[in-house]
Coordinates of C-alpha atoms in Angstrom, one line a residue:
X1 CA 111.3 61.7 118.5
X2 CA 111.5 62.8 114.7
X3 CA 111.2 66.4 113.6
X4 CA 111.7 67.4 109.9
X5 CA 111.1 70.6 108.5
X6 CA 110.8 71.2 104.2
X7 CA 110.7 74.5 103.6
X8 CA 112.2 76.6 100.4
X9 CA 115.4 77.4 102.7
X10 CA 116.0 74.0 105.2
X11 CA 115.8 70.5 106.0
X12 CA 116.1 69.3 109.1
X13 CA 116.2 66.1 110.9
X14 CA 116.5 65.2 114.2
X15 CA 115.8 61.4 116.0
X16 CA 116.8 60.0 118.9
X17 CA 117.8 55.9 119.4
X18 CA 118.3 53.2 121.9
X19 CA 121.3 51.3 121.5
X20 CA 120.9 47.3 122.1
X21 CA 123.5 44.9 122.2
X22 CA 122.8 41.1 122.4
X23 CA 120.3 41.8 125.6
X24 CA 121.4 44.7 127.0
X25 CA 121.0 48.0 126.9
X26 CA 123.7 49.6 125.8
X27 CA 123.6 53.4 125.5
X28 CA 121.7 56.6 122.8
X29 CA 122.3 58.0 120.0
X30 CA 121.4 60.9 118.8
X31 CA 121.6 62.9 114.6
X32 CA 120.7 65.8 113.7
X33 CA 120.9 66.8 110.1
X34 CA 120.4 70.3 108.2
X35 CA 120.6 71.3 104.7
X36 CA 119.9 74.9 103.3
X37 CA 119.7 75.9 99.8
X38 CA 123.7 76.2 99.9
X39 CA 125.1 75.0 103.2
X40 CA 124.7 71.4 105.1
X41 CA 125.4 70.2 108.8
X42 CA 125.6 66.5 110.2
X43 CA 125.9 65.6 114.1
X44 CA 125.9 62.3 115.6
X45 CA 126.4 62.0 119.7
X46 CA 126.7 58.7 121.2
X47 CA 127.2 57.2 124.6
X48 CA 127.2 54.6 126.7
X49 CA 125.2 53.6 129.3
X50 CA 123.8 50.6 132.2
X51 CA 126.4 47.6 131.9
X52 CA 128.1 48.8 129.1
X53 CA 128.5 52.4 130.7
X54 CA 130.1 51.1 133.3
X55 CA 132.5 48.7 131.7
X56 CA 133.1 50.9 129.1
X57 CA 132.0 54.7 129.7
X58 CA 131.7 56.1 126.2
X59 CA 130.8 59.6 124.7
X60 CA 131.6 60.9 121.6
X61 CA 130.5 63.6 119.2
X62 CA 131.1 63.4 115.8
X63 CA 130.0 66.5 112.9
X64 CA 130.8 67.6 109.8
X65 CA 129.8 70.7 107.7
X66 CA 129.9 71.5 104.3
X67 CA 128.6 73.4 101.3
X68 CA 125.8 72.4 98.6
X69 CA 127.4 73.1 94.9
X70 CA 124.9 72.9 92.0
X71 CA 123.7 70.0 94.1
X72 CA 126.9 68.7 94.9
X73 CA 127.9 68.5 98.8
X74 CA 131.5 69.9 99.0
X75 CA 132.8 69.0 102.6
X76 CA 134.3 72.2 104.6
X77 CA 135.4 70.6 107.8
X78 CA 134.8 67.4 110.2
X79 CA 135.4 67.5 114.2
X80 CA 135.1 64.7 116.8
X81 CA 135.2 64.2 120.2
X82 CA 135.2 60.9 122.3
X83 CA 135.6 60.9 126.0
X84 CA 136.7 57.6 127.8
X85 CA 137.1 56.5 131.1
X86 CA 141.4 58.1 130.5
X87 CA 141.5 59.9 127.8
X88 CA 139.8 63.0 125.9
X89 CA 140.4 63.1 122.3
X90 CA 139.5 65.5 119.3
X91 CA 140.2 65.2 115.8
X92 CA 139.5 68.2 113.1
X93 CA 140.4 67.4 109.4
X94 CA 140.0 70.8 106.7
X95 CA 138.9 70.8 103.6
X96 CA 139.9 72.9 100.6
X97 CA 137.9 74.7 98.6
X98 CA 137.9 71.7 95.8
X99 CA 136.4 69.1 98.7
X100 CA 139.7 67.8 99.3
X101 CA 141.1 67.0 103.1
X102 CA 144.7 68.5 103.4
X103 CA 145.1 69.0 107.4
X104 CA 144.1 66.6 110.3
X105 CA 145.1 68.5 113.7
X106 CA 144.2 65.7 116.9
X107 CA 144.6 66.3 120.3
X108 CA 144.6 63.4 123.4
X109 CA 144.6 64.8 126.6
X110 CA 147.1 68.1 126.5
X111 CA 149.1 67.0 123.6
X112 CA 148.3 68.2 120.2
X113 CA 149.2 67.2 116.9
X114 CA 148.9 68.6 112.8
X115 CA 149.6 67.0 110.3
X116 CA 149.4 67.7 106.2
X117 CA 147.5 64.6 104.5
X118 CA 149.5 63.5 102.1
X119 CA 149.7 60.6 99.2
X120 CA 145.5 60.8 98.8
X121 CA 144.9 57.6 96.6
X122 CA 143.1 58.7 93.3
X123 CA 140.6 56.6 94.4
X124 CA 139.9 58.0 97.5
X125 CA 136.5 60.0 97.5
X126 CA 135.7 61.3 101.3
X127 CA 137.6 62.2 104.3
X128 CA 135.2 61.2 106.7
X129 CA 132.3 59.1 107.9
X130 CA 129.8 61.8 108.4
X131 CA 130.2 63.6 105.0
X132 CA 129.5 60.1 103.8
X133 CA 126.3 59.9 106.0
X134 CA 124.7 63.7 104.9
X135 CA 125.5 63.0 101.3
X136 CA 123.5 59.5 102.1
X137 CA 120.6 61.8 103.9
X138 CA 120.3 64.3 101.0
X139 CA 120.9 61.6 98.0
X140 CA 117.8 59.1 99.5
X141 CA 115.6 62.3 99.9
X142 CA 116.1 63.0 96.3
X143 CA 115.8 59.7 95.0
X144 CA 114.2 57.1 97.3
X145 CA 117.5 55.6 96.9
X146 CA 120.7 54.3 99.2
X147 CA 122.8 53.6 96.7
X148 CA 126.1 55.1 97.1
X149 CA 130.0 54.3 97.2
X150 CA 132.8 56.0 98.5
X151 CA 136.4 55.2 99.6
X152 CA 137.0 57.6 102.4
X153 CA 140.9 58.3 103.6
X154 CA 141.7 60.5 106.5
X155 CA 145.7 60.3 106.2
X156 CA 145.8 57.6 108.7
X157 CA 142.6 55.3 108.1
X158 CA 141.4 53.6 104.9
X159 CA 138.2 52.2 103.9
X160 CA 135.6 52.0 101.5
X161 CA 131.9 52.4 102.1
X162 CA 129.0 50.3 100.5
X163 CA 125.5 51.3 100.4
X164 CA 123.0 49.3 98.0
X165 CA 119.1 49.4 98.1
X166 CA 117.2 46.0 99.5
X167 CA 114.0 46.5 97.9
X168 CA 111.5 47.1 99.9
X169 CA 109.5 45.5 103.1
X170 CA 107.0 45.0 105.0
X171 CA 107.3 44.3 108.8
X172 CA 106.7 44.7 112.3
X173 CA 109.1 47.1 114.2
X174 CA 109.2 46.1 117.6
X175 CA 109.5 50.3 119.0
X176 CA 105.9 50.6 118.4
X177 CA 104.6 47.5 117.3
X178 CA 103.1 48.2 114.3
X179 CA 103.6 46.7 110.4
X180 CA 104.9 49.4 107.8
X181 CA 106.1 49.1 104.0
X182 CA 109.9 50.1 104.3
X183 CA 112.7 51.0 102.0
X184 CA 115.4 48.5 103.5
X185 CA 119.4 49.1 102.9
X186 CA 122.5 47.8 103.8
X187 CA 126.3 49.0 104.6
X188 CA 129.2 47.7 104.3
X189 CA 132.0 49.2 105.4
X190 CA 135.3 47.0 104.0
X191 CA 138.4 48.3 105.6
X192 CA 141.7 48.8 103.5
X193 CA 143.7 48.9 105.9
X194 CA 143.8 48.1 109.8
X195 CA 141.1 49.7 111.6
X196 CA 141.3 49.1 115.2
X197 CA 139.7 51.8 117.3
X198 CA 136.1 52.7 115.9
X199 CA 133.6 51.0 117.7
X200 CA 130.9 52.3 115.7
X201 CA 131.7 50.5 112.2
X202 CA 134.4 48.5 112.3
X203 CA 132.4 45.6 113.1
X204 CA 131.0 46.0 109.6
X205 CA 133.7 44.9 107.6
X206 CA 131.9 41.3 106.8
X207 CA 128.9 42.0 107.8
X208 CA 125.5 44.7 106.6
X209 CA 124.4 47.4 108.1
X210 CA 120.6 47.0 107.4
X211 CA 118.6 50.0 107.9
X212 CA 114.5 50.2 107.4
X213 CA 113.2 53.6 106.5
X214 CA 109.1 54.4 105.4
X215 CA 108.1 57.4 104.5
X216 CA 105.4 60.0 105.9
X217 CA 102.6 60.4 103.3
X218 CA 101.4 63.6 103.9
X219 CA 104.7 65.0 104.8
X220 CA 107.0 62.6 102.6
X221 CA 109.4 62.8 105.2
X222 CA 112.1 59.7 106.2
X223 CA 111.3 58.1 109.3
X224 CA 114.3 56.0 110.3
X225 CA 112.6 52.7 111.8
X226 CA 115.8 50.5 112.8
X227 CA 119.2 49.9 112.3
X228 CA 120.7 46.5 113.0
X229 CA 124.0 44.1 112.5
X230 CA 122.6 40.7 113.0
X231 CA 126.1 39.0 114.6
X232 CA 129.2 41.0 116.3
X233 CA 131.1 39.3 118.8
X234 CA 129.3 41.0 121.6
X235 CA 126.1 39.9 119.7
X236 CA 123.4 41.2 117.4
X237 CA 123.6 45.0 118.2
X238 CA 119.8 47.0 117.1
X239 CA 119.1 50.8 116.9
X240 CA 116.0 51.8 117.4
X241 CA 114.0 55.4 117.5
X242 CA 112.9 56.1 120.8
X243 CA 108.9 56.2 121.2
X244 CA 107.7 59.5 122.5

């Protein structure tokens, strides 16, 4: 279920989750996170499954690599692809060498499009969701700590991401059962412009991501316990590892 590796030269995470949404079961994800002493690598698959799989077959793969500057993650490049029941997309935004996007090339189907990002507000911080997440991985293995803000803008969509620290708790997690002390945090994602067609986080624009983490003691490694959104129109939708 959970593998991570601390060596002089790599990190590495990999867990596996059930998707719930209100009472069913919707679908898997799946991360997998590396750093080295100078390069990173983020990777989250998704999909659909049961009722939801069949009402709305889903896959979709997102990543994102970059490079580790004096402790610093500089993004290099992010890729996705999503696969519905009509259409195959992709989406590949490069970054200079300063961390800055300047190209987002997308393709539906057979038709392809690039285009030169443009008119990047000052404020604007990240490109993309999974730089946000790895920077997120490798800051909270550092520091114990979620806390973290970035306005990301990819040419076309606008938001800003939230992460603050919740103290920390003790409670039963219903994949195994047992009570553990956790690090709890929360996300918001507030969009700054209309977001219509991410399924993943737009549902977080009023609302927290929580997320309970505890910590191995003899490894001191991040277990990722849950991750939940209490109220979505579909209903509460919970993330949980899957138990080996």
């Amino acid at each position: 279920m959970f593998f991570y590796i601390r060596g002089v030269n790599a990190n590495t995470i990999s867990q596996k989750f059930d998707i719930e949404v209100g009472v069913f079961d919707a679908g898997m994800v799946e991360i997998n996170y590396h750093a080295k002493k100078d390069k990173y690598g983020i990777s989250t698959e998704l999909k659909t499954a049961n009722f939801f799989g069949n009402v709305y077959p889903f896959e979709a793969r997102y990543e994102a690599q970059g490079i580790n500057k004096k402790n610093e993650l500089v993004p290099v490049v992010y890729k996705n692809r999503t696969k519905t029941r009509n259409h195959v997309r992709l989406k590949e935004i490069l970054y200079d060498k300063k961390g800055k996007a300047y190209k987002r090339i997308s393709t539906k189907d057979d038709k392809r499009k690039e285009v030169d990002i443009k008119y990047v507000p000052d404020s604007a911080d990240a490109a993309d969701l999974q730089n946000v997440i790895a920077e997120l991985i490798y800051q909270f293995d550092k520091n114990r700590s979620c806390k973290l803000e970035r306005e990301v803008f990819d040419g076309k969509k606008h938001y800003k991401v939230i992460m603050e620290d919740q103290g920390q708790e003790n409670r039963v997690f219903d994949f195994d059962g047992k009570v553990r002390n956790s690090y709890k945090c929360s996300i918001y994602i507030k969009n700054l412009k209309e977001n219509n067609d991410n399924i993943l986080w737009d549902v977080s624009a009023e609302r927290p991501i929580n997320i309970w983490i505890d910590i191995n003691k003899e490894t001191q490694m991040p277990n990722i316990l849950e991750i939940r959104i209490d109220s979505t129109p579909l209903g509460g939708i919970k993330v949980k590892p899957i138990k080996d």
